[in-house]
Short mmCIF file of C-alpha atoms and ligand atoms in Angstrom, two decimals:
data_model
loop_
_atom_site.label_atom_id
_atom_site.label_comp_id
_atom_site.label_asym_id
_atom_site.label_seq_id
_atom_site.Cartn_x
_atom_site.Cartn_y
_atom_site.Cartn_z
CA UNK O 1 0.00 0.00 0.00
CA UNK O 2 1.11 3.45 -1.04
CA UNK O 3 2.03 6.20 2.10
CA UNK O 4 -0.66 8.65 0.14
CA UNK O 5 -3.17 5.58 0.47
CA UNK O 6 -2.28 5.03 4.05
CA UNK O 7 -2.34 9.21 4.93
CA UNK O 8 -6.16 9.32 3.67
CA UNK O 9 -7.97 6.85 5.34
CA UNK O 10 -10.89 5.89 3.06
CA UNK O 11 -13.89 7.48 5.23
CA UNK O 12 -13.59 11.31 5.64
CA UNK O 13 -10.69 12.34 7.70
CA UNK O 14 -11.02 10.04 10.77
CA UNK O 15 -9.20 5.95 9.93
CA UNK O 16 -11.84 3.78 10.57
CA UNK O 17 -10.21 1.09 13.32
CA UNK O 18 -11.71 -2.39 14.39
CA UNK O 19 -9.89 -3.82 17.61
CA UNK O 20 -10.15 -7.68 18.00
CA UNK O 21 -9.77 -8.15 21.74
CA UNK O 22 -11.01 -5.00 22.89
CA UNK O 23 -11.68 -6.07 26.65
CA UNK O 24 -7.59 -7.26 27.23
CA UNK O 25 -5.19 -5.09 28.38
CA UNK O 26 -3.84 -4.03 24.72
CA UNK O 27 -7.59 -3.48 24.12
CA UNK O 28 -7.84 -0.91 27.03
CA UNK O 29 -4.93 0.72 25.72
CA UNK O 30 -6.63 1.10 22.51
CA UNK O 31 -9.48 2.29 23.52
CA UNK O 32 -7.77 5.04 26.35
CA UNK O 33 -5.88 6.15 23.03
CA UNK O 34 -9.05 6.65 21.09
CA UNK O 35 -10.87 8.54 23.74
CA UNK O 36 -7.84 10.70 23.99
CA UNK O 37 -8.07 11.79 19.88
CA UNK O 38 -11.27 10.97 19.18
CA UNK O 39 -11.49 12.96 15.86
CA UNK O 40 -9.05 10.66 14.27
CA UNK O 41 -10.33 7.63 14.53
CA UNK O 42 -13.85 6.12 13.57
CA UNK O 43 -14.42 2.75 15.76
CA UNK O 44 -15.71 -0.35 13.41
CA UNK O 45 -15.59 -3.31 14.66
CA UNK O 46 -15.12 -4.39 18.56
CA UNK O 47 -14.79 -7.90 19.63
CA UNK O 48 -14.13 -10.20 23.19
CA UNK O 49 -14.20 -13.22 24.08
CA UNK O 50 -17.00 -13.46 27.27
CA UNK O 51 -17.19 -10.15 28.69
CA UNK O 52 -20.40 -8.82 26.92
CA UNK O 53 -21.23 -6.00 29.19
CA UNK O 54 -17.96 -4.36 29.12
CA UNK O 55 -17.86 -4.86 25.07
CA UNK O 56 -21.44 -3.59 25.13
CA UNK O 57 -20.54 -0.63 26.72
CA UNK O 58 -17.56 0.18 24.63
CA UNK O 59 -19.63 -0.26 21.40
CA UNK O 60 -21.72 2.48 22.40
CA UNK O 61 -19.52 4.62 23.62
CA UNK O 62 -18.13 4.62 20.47
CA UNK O 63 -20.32 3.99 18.45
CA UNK O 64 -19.46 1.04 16.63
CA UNK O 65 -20.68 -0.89 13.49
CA UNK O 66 -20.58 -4.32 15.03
CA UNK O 67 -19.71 -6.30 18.20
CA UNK O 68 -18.72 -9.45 18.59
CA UNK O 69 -18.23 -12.03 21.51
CA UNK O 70 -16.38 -15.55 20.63
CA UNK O 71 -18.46 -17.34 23.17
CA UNK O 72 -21.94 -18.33 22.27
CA UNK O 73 -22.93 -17.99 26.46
CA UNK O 74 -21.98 -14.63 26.64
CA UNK O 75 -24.08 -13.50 23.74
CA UNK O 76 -27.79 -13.06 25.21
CA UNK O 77 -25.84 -10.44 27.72
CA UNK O 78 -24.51 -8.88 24.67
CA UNK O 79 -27.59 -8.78 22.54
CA UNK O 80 -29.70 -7.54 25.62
CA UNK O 81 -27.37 -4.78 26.18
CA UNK O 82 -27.22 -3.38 22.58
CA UNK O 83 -30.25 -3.66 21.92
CA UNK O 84 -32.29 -0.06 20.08
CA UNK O 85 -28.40 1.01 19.78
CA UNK O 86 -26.82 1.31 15.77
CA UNK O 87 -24.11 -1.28 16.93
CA UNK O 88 -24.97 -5.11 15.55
CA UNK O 89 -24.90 -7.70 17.67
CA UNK O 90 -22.98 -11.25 16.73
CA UNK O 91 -21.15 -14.30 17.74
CA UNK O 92 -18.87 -16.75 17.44
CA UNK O 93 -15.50 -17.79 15.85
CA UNK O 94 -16.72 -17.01 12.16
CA UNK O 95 -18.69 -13.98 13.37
CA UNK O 96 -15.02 -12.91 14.83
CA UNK O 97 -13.39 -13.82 11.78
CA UNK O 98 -15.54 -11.77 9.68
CA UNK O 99 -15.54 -8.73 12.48
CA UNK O 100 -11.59 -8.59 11.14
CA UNK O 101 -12.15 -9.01 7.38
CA UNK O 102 -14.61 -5.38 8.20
CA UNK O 103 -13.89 -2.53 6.03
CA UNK O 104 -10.92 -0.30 8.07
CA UNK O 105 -7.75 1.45 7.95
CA UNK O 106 -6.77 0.00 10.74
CA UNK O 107 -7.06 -3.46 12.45
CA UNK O 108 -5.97 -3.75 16.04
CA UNK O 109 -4.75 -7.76 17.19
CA UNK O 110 -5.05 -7.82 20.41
CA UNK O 111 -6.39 -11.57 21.23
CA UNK O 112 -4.61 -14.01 23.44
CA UNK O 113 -2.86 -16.82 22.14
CA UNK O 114 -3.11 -18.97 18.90
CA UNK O 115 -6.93 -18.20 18.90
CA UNK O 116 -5.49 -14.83 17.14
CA UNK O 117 -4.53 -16.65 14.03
CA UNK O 118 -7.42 -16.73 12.32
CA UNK O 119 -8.90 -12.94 12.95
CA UNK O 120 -4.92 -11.68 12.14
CA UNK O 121 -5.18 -13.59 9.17
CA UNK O 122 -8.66 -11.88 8.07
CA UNK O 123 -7.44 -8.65 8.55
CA UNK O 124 -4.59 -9.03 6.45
CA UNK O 125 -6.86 -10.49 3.70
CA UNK O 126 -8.73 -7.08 4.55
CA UNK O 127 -5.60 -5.04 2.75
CA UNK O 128 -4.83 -2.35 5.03
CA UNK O 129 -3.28 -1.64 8.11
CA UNK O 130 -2.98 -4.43 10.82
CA UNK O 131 -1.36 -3.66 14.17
CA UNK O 132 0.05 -6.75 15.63
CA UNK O 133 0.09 -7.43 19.60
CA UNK O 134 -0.51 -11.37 19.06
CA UNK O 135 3.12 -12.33 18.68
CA UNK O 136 1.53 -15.97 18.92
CA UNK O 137 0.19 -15.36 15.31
CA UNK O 138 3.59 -14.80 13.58
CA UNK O 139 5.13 -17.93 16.26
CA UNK O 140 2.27 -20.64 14.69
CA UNK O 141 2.30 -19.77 11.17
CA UNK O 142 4.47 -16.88 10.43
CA UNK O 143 5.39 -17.73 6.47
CA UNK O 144 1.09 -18.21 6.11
CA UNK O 145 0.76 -14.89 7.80
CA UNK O 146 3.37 -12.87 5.53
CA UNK O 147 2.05 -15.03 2.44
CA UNK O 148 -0.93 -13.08 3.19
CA UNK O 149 0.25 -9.95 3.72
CA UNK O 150 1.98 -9.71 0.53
CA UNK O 151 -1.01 -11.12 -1.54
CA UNK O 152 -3.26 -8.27 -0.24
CA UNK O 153 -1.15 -5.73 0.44
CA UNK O 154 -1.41 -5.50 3.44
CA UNK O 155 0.78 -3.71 6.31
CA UNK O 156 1.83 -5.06 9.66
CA UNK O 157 2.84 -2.76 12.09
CA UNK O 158 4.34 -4.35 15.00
CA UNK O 159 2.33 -3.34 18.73
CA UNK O 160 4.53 -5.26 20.73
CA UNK O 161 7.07 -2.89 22.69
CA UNK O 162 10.28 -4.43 21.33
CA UNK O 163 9.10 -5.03 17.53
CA UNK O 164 7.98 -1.83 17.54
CA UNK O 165 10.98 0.15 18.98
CA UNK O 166 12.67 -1.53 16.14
CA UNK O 167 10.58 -0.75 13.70
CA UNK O 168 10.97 2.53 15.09
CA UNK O 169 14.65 2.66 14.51
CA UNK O 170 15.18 -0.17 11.16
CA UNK O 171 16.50 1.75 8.27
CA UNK O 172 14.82 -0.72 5.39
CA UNK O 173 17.02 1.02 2.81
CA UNK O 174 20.02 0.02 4.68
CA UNK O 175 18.85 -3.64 5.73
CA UNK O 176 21.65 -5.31 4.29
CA UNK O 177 23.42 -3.09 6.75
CA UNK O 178 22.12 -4.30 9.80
CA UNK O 179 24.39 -6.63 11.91
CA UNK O 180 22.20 -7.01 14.50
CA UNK O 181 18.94 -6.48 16.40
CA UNK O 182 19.01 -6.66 20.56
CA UNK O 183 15.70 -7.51 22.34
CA UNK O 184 16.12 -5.99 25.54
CA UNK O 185 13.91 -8.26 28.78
CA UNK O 186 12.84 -6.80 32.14
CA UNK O 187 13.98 -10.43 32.80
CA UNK O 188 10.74 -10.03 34.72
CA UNK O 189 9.54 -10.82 38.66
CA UNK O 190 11.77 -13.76 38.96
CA UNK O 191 14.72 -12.22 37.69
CA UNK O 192 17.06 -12.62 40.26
CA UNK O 193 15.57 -15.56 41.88
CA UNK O 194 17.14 -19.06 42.13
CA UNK O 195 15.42 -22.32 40.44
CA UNK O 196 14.66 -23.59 44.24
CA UNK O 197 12.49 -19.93 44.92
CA UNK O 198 10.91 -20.37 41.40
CA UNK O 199 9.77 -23.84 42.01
CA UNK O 200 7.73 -23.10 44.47
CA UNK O 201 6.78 -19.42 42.85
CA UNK O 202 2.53 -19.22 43.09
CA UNK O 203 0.60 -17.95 40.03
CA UNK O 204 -0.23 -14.31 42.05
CA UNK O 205 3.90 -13.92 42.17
CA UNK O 206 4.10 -14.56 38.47
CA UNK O 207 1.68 -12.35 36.78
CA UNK O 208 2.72 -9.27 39.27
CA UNK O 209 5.05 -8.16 36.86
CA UNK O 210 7.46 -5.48 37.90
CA UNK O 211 7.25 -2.97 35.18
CA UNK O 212 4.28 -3.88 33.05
CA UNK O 213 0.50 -4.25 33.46
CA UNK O 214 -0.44 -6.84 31.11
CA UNK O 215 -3.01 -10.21 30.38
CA UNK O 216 -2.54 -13.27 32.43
CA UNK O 217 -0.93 -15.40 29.71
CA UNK O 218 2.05 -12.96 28.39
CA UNK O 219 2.38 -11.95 32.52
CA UNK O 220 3.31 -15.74 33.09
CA UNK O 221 5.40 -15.58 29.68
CA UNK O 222 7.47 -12.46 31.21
CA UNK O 223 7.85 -14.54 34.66
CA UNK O 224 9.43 -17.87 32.73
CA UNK O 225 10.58 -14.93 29.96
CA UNK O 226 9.33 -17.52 27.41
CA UNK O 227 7.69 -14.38 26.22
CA UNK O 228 11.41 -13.15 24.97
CA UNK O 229 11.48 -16.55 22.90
CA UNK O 230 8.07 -15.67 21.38
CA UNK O 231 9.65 -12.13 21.06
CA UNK O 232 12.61 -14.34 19.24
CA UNK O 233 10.54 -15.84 16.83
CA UNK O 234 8.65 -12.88 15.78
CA UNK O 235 11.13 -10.39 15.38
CA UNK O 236 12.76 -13.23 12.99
CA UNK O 237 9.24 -12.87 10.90
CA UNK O 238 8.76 -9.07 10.77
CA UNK O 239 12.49 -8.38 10.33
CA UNK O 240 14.90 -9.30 7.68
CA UNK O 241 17.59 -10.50 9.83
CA UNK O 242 19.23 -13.99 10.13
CA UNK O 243 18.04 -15.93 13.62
CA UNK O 244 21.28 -15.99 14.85
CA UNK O 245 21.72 -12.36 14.46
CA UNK O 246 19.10 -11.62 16.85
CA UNK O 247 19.85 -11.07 20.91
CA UNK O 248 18.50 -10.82 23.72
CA UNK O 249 19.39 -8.44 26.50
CA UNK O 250 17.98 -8.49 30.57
CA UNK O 251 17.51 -4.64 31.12
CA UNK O 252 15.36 -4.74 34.65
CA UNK O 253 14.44 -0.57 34.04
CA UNK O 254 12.28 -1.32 30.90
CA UNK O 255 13.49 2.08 29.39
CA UNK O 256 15.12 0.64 25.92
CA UNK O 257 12.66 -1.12 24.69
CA UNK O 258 15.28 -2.91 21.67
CA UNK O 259 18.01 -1.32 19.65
CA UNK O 260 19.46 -2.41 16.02
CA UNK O 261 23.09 -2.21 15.52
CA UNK O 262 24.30 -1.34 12.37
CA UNK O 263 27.89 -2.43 10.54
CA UNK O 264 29.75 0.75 11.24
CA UNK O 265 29.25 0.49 14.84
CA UNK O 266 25.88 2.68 15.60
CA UNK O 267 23.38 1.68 17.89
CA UNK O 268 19.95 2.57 17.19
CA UNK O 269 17.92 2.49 20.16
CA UNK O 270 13.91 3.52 21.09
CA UNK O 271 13.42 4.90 24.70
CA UNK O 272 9.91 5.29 26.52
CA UNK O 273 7.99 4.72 29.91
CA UNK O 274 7.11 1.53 30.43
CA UNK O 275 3.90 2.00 28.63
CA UNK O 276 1.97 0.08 26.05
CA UNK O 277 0.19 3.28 25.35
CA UNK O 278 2.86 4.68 23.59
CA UNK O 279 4.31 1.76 21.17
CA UNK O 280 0.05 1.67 20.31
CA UNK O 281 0.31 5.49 19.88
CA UNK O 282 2.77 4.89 17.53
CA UNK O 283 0.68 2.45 15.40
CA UNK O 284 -2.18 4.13 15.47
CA UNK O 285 -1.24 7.63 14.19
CA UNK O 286 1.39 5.50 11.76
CA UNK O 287 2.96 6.91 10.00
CA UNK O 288 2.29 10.34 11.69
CA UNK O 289 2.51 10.62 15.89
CA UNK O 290 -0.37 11.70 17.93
CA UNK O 291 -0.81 12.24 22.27
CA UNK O 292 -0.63 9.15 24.09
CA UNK O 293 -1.45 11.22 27.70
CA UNK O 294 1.86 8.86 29.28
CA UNK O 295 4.24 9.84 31.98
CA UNK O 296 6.96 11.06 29.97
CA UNK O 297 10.46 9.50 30.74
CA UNK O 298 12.51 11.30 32.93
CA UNK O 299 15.98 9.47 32.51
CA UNK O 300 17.48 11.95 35.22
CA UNK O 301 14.73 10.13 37.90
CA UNK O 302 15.98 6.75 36.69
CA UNK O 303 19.25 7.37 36.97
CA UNK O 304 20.65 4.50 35.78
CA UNK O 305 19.85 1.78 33.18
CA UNK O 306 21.43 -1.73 33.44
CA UNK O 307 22.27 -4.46 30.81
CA UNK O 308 23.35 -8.01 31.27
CA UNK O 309 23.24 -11.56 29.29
CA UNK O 310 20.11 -13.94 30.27
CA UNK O 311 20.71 -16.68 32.05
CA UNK O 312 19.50 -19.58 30.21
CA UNK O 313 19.83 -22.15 33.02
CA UNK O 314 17.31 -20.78 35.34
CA UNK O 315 15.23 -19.50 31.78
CA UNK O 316 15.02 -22.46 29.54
CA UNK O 317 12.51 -21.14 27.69
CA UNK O 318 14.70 -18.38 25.58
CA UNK O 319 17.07 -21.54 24.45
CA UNK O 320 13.66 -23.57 23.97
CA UNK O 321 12.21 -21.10 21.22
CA UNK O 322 15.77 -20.48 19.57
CA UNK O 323 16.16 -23.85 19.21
CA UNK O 324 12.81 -24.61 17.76
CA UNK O 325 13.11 -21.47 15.52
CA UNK O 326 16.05 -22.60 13.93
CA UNK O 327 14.73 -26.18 13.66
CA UNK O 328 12.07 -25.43 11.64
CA UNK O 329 9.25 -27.88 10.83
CA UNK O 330 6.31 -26.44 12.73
CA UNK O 331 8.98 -26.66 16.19
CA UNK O 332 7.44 -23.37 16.91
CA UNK O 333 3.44 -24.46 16.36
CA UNK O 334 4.56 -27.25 19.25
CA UNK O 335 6.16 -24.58 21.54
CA UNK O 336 3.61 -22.38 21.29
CA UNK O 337 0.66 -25.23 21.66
CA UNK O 338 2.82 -26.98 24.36
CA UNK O 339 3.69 -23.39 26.56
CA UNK O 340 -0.35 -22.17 25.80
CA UNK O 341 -1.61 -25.82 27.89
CA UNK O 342 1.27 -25.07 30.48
CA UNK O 343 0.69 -21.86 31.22
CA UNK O 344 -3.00 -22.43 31.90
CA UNK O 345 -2.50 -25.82 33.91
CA UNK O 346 0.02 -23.27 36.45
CA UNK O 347 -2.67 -20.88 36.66
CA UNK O 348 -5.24 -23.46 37.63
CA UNK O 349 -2.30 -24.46 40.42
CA UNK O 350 -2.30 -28.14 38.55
CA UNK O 351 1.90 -27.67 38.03
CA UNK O 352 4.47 -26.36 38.89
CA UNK O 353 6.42 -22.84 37.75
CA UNK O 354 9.39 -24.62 36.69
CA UNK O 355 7.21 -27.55 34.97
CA UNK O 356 5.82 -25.08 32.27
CA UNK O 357 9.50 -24.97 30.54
CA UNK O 358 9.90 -28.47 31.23
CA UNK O 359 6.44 -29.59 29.57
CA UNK O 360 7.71 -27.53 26.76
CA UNK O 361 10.68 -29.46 26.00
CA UNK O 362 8.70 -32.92 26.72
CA UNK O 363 6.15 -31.83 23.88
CA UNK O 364 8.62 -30.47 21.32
CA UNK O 365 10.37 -33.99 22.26
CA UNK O 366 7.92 -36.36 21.30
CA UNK O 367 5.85 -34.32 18.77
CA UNK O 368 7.30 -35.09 15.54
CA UNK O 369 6.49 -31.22 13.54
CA UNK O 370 6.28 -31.06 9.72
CA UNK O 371 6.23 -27.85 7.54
CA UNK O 372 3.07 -25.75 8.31
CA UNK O 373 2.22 -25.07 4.78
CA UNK O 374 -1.64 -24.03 5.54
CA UNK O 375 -4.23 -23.52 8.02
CA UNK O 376 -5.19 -27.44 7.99
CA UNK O 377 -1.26 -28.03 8.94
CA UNK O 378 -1.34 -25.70 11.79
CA UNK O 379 -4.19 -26.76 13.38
CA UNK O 380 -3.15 -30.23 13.26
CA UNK O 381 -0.09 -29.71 14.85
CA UNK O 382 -1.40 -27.52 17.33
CA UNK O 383 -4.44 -30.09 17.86
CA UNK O 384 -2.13 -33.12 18.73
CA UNK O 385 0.98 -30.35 20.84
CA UNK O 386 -1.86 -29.37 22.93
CA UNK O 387 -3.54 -33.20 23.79
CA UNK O 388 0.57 -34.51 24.41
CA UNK O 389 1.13 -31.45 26.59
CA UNK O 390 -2.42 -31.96 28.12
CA UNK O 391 -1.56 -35.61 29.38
CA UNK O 392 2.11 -34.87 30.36
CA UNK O 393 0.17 -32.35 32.82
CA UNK O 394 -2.38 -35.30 33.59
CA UNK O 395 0.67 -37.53 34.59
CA UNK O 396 2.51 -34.57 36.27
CA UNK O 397 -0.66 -33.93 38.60
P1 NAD D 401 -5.65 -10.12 27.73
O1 NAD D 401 -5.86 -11.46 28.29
O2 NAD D 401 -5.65 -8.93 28.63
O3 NAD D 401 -6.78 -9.82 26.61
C1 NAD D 401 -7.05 -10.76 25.60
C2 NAD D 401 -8.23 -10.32 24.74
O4 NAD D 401 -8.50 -11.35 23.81
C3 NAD D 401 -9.52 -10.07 25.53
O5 NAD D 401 -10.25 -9.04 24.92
C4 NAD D 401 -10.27 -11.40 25.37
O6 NAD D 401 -11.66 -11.24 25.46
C5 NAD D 401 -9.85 -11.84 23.99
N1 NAD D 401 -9.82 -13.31 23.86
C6 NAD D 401 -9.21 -14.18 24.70
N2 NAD D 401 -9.39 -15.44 24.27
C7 NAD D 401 -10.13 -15.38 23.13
C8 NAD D 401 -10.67 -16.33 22.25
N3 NAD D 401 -10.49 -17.65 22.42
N4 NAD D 401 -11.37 -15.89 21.19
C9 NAD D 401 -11.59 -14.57 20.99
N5 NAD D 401 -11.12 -13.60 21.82
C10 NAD D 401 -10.41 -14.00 22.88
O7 NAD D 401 -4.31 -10.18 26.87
P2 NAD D 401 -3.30 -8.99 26.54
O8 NAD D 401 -2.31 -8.89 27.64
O9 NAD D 401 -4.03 -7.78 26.10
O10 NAD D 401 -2.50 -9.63 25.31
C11 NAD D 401 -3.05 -9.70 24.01
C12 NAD D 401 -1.94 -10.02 23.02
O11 NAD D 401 -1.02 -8.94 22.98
C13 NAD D 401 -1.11 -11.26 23.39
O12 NAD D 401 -0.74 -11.93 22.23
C14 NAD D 401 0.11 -10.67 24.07
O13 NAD D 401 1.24 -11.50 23.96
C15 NAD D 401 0.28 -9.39 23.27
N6 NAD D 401 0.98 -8.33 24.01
C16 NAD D 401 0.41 -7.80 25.13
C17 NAD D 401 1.07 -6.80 25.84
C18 NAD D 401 0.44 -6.18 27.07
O14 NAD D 401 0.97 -5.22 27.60
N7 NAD D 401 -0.68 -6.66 27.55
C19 NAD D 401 2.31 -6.35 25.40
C20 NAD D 401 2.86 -6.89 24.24
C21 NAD D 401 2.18 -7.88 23.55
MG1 MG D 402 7.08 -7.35 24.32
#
């Protein structure tokens, strides 16, 4: 798509913006943006999975087109509540699927998990703008998502901090330049705790996250930083750098948010406040900038900023991802499948912290992956990762 294209959004002045997962925490976000600059934006399409009263009330506040809820319970609530309002009322995983495919400028991704694929996937078909928080999309079936994006035409712009600061900072006329790209990690609540502490570390420990206020799942993610191997994996998609050219760096203040380093020695880096508001901001205005209403960054306050290597004894789950990026054959469908079941049996107290790694690299053992090279593929791998992983926990509990 052409810049002039993307500068005049199709309807009047304001770009007309759907956000899938509008309830989350990157849906929040969104939404605080929007009511911030609400002449620029015209809301679509708003979707959830169960929480029909709070979607309900966000369609009318802003008006939108359509709502949708994934869960066929929640959707009396949601009918009851918009009913004699302009919004339309629908659920369901096609109704969500065609809630992306919607006619906008812009398509937020903000859904949990691998049950993002198919919504990311229609709003690429869409041909416009699609800003990307569910990593887990590029992770299970990254080559079918850019395949897609280059059919229609389609943009991604990355949400997620890190992806975005380098998007922020990647000179694509000098990518053949680029030596390397640094993820930085808060190395998250567990940081500096031994394996002994983290094995007996309770779900409430591992979602209070020390820097960020975020969903359940990716909280977890931070605490066994298996979110930095997702991180791994889709920075390898939206970038064009080599998998072994891309680092990770523990950098507790959250300030850097990922740097690219160039062959003559520069180091491009984004700075911010540890807010999702503003790597959103960035997206949304794309490619202008608009208010995002944060705290601004006050380096003198945080005096200083530290670096160091992660340690990949006591966080298996960077090595884990690597390894299954650079093996290839739907590795990272099992990971993601395998991690998804884990995370979920820890929050339901049915394993261990430690065991969520360690029923990772049980499933990517004895699932034999082939190459994902559609939809069918991927959910067939994903079907089988997530009934191994789901008896491992069986065993294990
Ligand atoms: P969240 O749990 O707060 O919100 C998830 C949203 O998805 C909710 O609106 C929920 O209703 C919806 N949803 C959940 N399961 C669904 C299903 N099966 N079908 C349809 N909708 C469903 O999660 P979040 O923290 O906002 O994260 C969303 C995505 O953004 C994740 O992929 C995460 O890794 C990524 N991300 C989040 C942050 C953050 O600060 N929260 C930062 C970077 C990236
Ligand atoms: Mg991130």
């Amino acid at each position: 798509m052409a810049l002039s294209e993307i500068d005049q959004p199709s309807h009047g002045n304001a770009r007309r913006i759907s956000i899938l997962g509008a309830t989350g925490s990157i849906g929040k976000s969104t939404t605080d943006l929007i009511r911030r600059n609400r002449e620029r934006f015209d809301v679509v399409a708003l979707t959830a999975n169960r929480k029909a009263e709070e979607l309900a009330a966000l369609a009318i506040e802003f008006d939108a087109e359509l709502a949708v809820v994934a869960d066929p319970d929640a959707y009396p609530a949601l009918r009851e509540a918009l009913a004699g309002t302009q919004t339309e009322a629908a659920v369901g995983h096609e109704a969500l699927t065609q809630a992306a495919g919607v006619d906008a400028d812009l398509i937020v991704a903000g859904i949990v998990g691998a049950a993002g694929l198919d919504s990311t996937m229609a709003a690429l078909g869409q041909g416009s703008l699609v800003a990307l928080a569910n990593k887990e999309s590029l992770v299970c079936a990254g080559d079918l998502v850019l395949a897609e994006m280059q059919a229609s035409g389609a943009r991604l712009l990355p949400l997620d901090s890190e992806h975005n600061a380098i998007f922020q900072v990647f000179e694509s006329e000098n990518a053949g330049d680029v030596e390397k790209l640094i993820l930085t990690a808060s190395g998250g609540p567990f940081r500096t705790r031994s394996r002994a502490q983290m094995a007996a570390a309770t779900p409430d420990q591992a979602v209070a996250h020390p820097n960020w206020d975020m969903g359940h799942k990716i909280s977890v993610d931070s605490a066994t930083m298996m979110n930095k191997g997702l991180e791994l994996i889709e920075a390898a998609y939206l970038f064009p750098v080599a998998a072994e050219d891309i680092e990770v760096l523990v950098h507790p203040q959250s300030v850097v948010h990922s740097m690219v380093a160039y062959v003559d020695g520069s180091v491009l880096a984004q700075l911010g406040p540890p807010d999702m508001r503003v790597p959103i901001a960035h997206a949304l205005a794309w490619p202008a900038r608009m208010e995002s209403a944060v705290t601004r960054l006050d380096l003198a306050a945080v005096g200083s900023l530290e670096f160091s290597a992660p340690d990949d004894e006591r966080f298996p789950a960077i090595p884990l991802a690597r390894a299954a990026l650079m093996a290839g054959r739907g590795a990272t469908v099992i990971l993601n499948a395998a991690n998804e079941v884990a995370v979920e049996s820890f929050l339901d107290a049915r394993i261990g912290f430690l065991d969520i790694a360690e029923t990772v690299a049980r499933v990517l053992d004895r699932v034999e992956g082939f190459e994902i090279a559609s939809l069918e593929d991927f959910r067939s791998l994903d079907r089988e990762s997530r009934e191994i992983a789901k008896n491992l926990v069986k065993s294990a509990s």
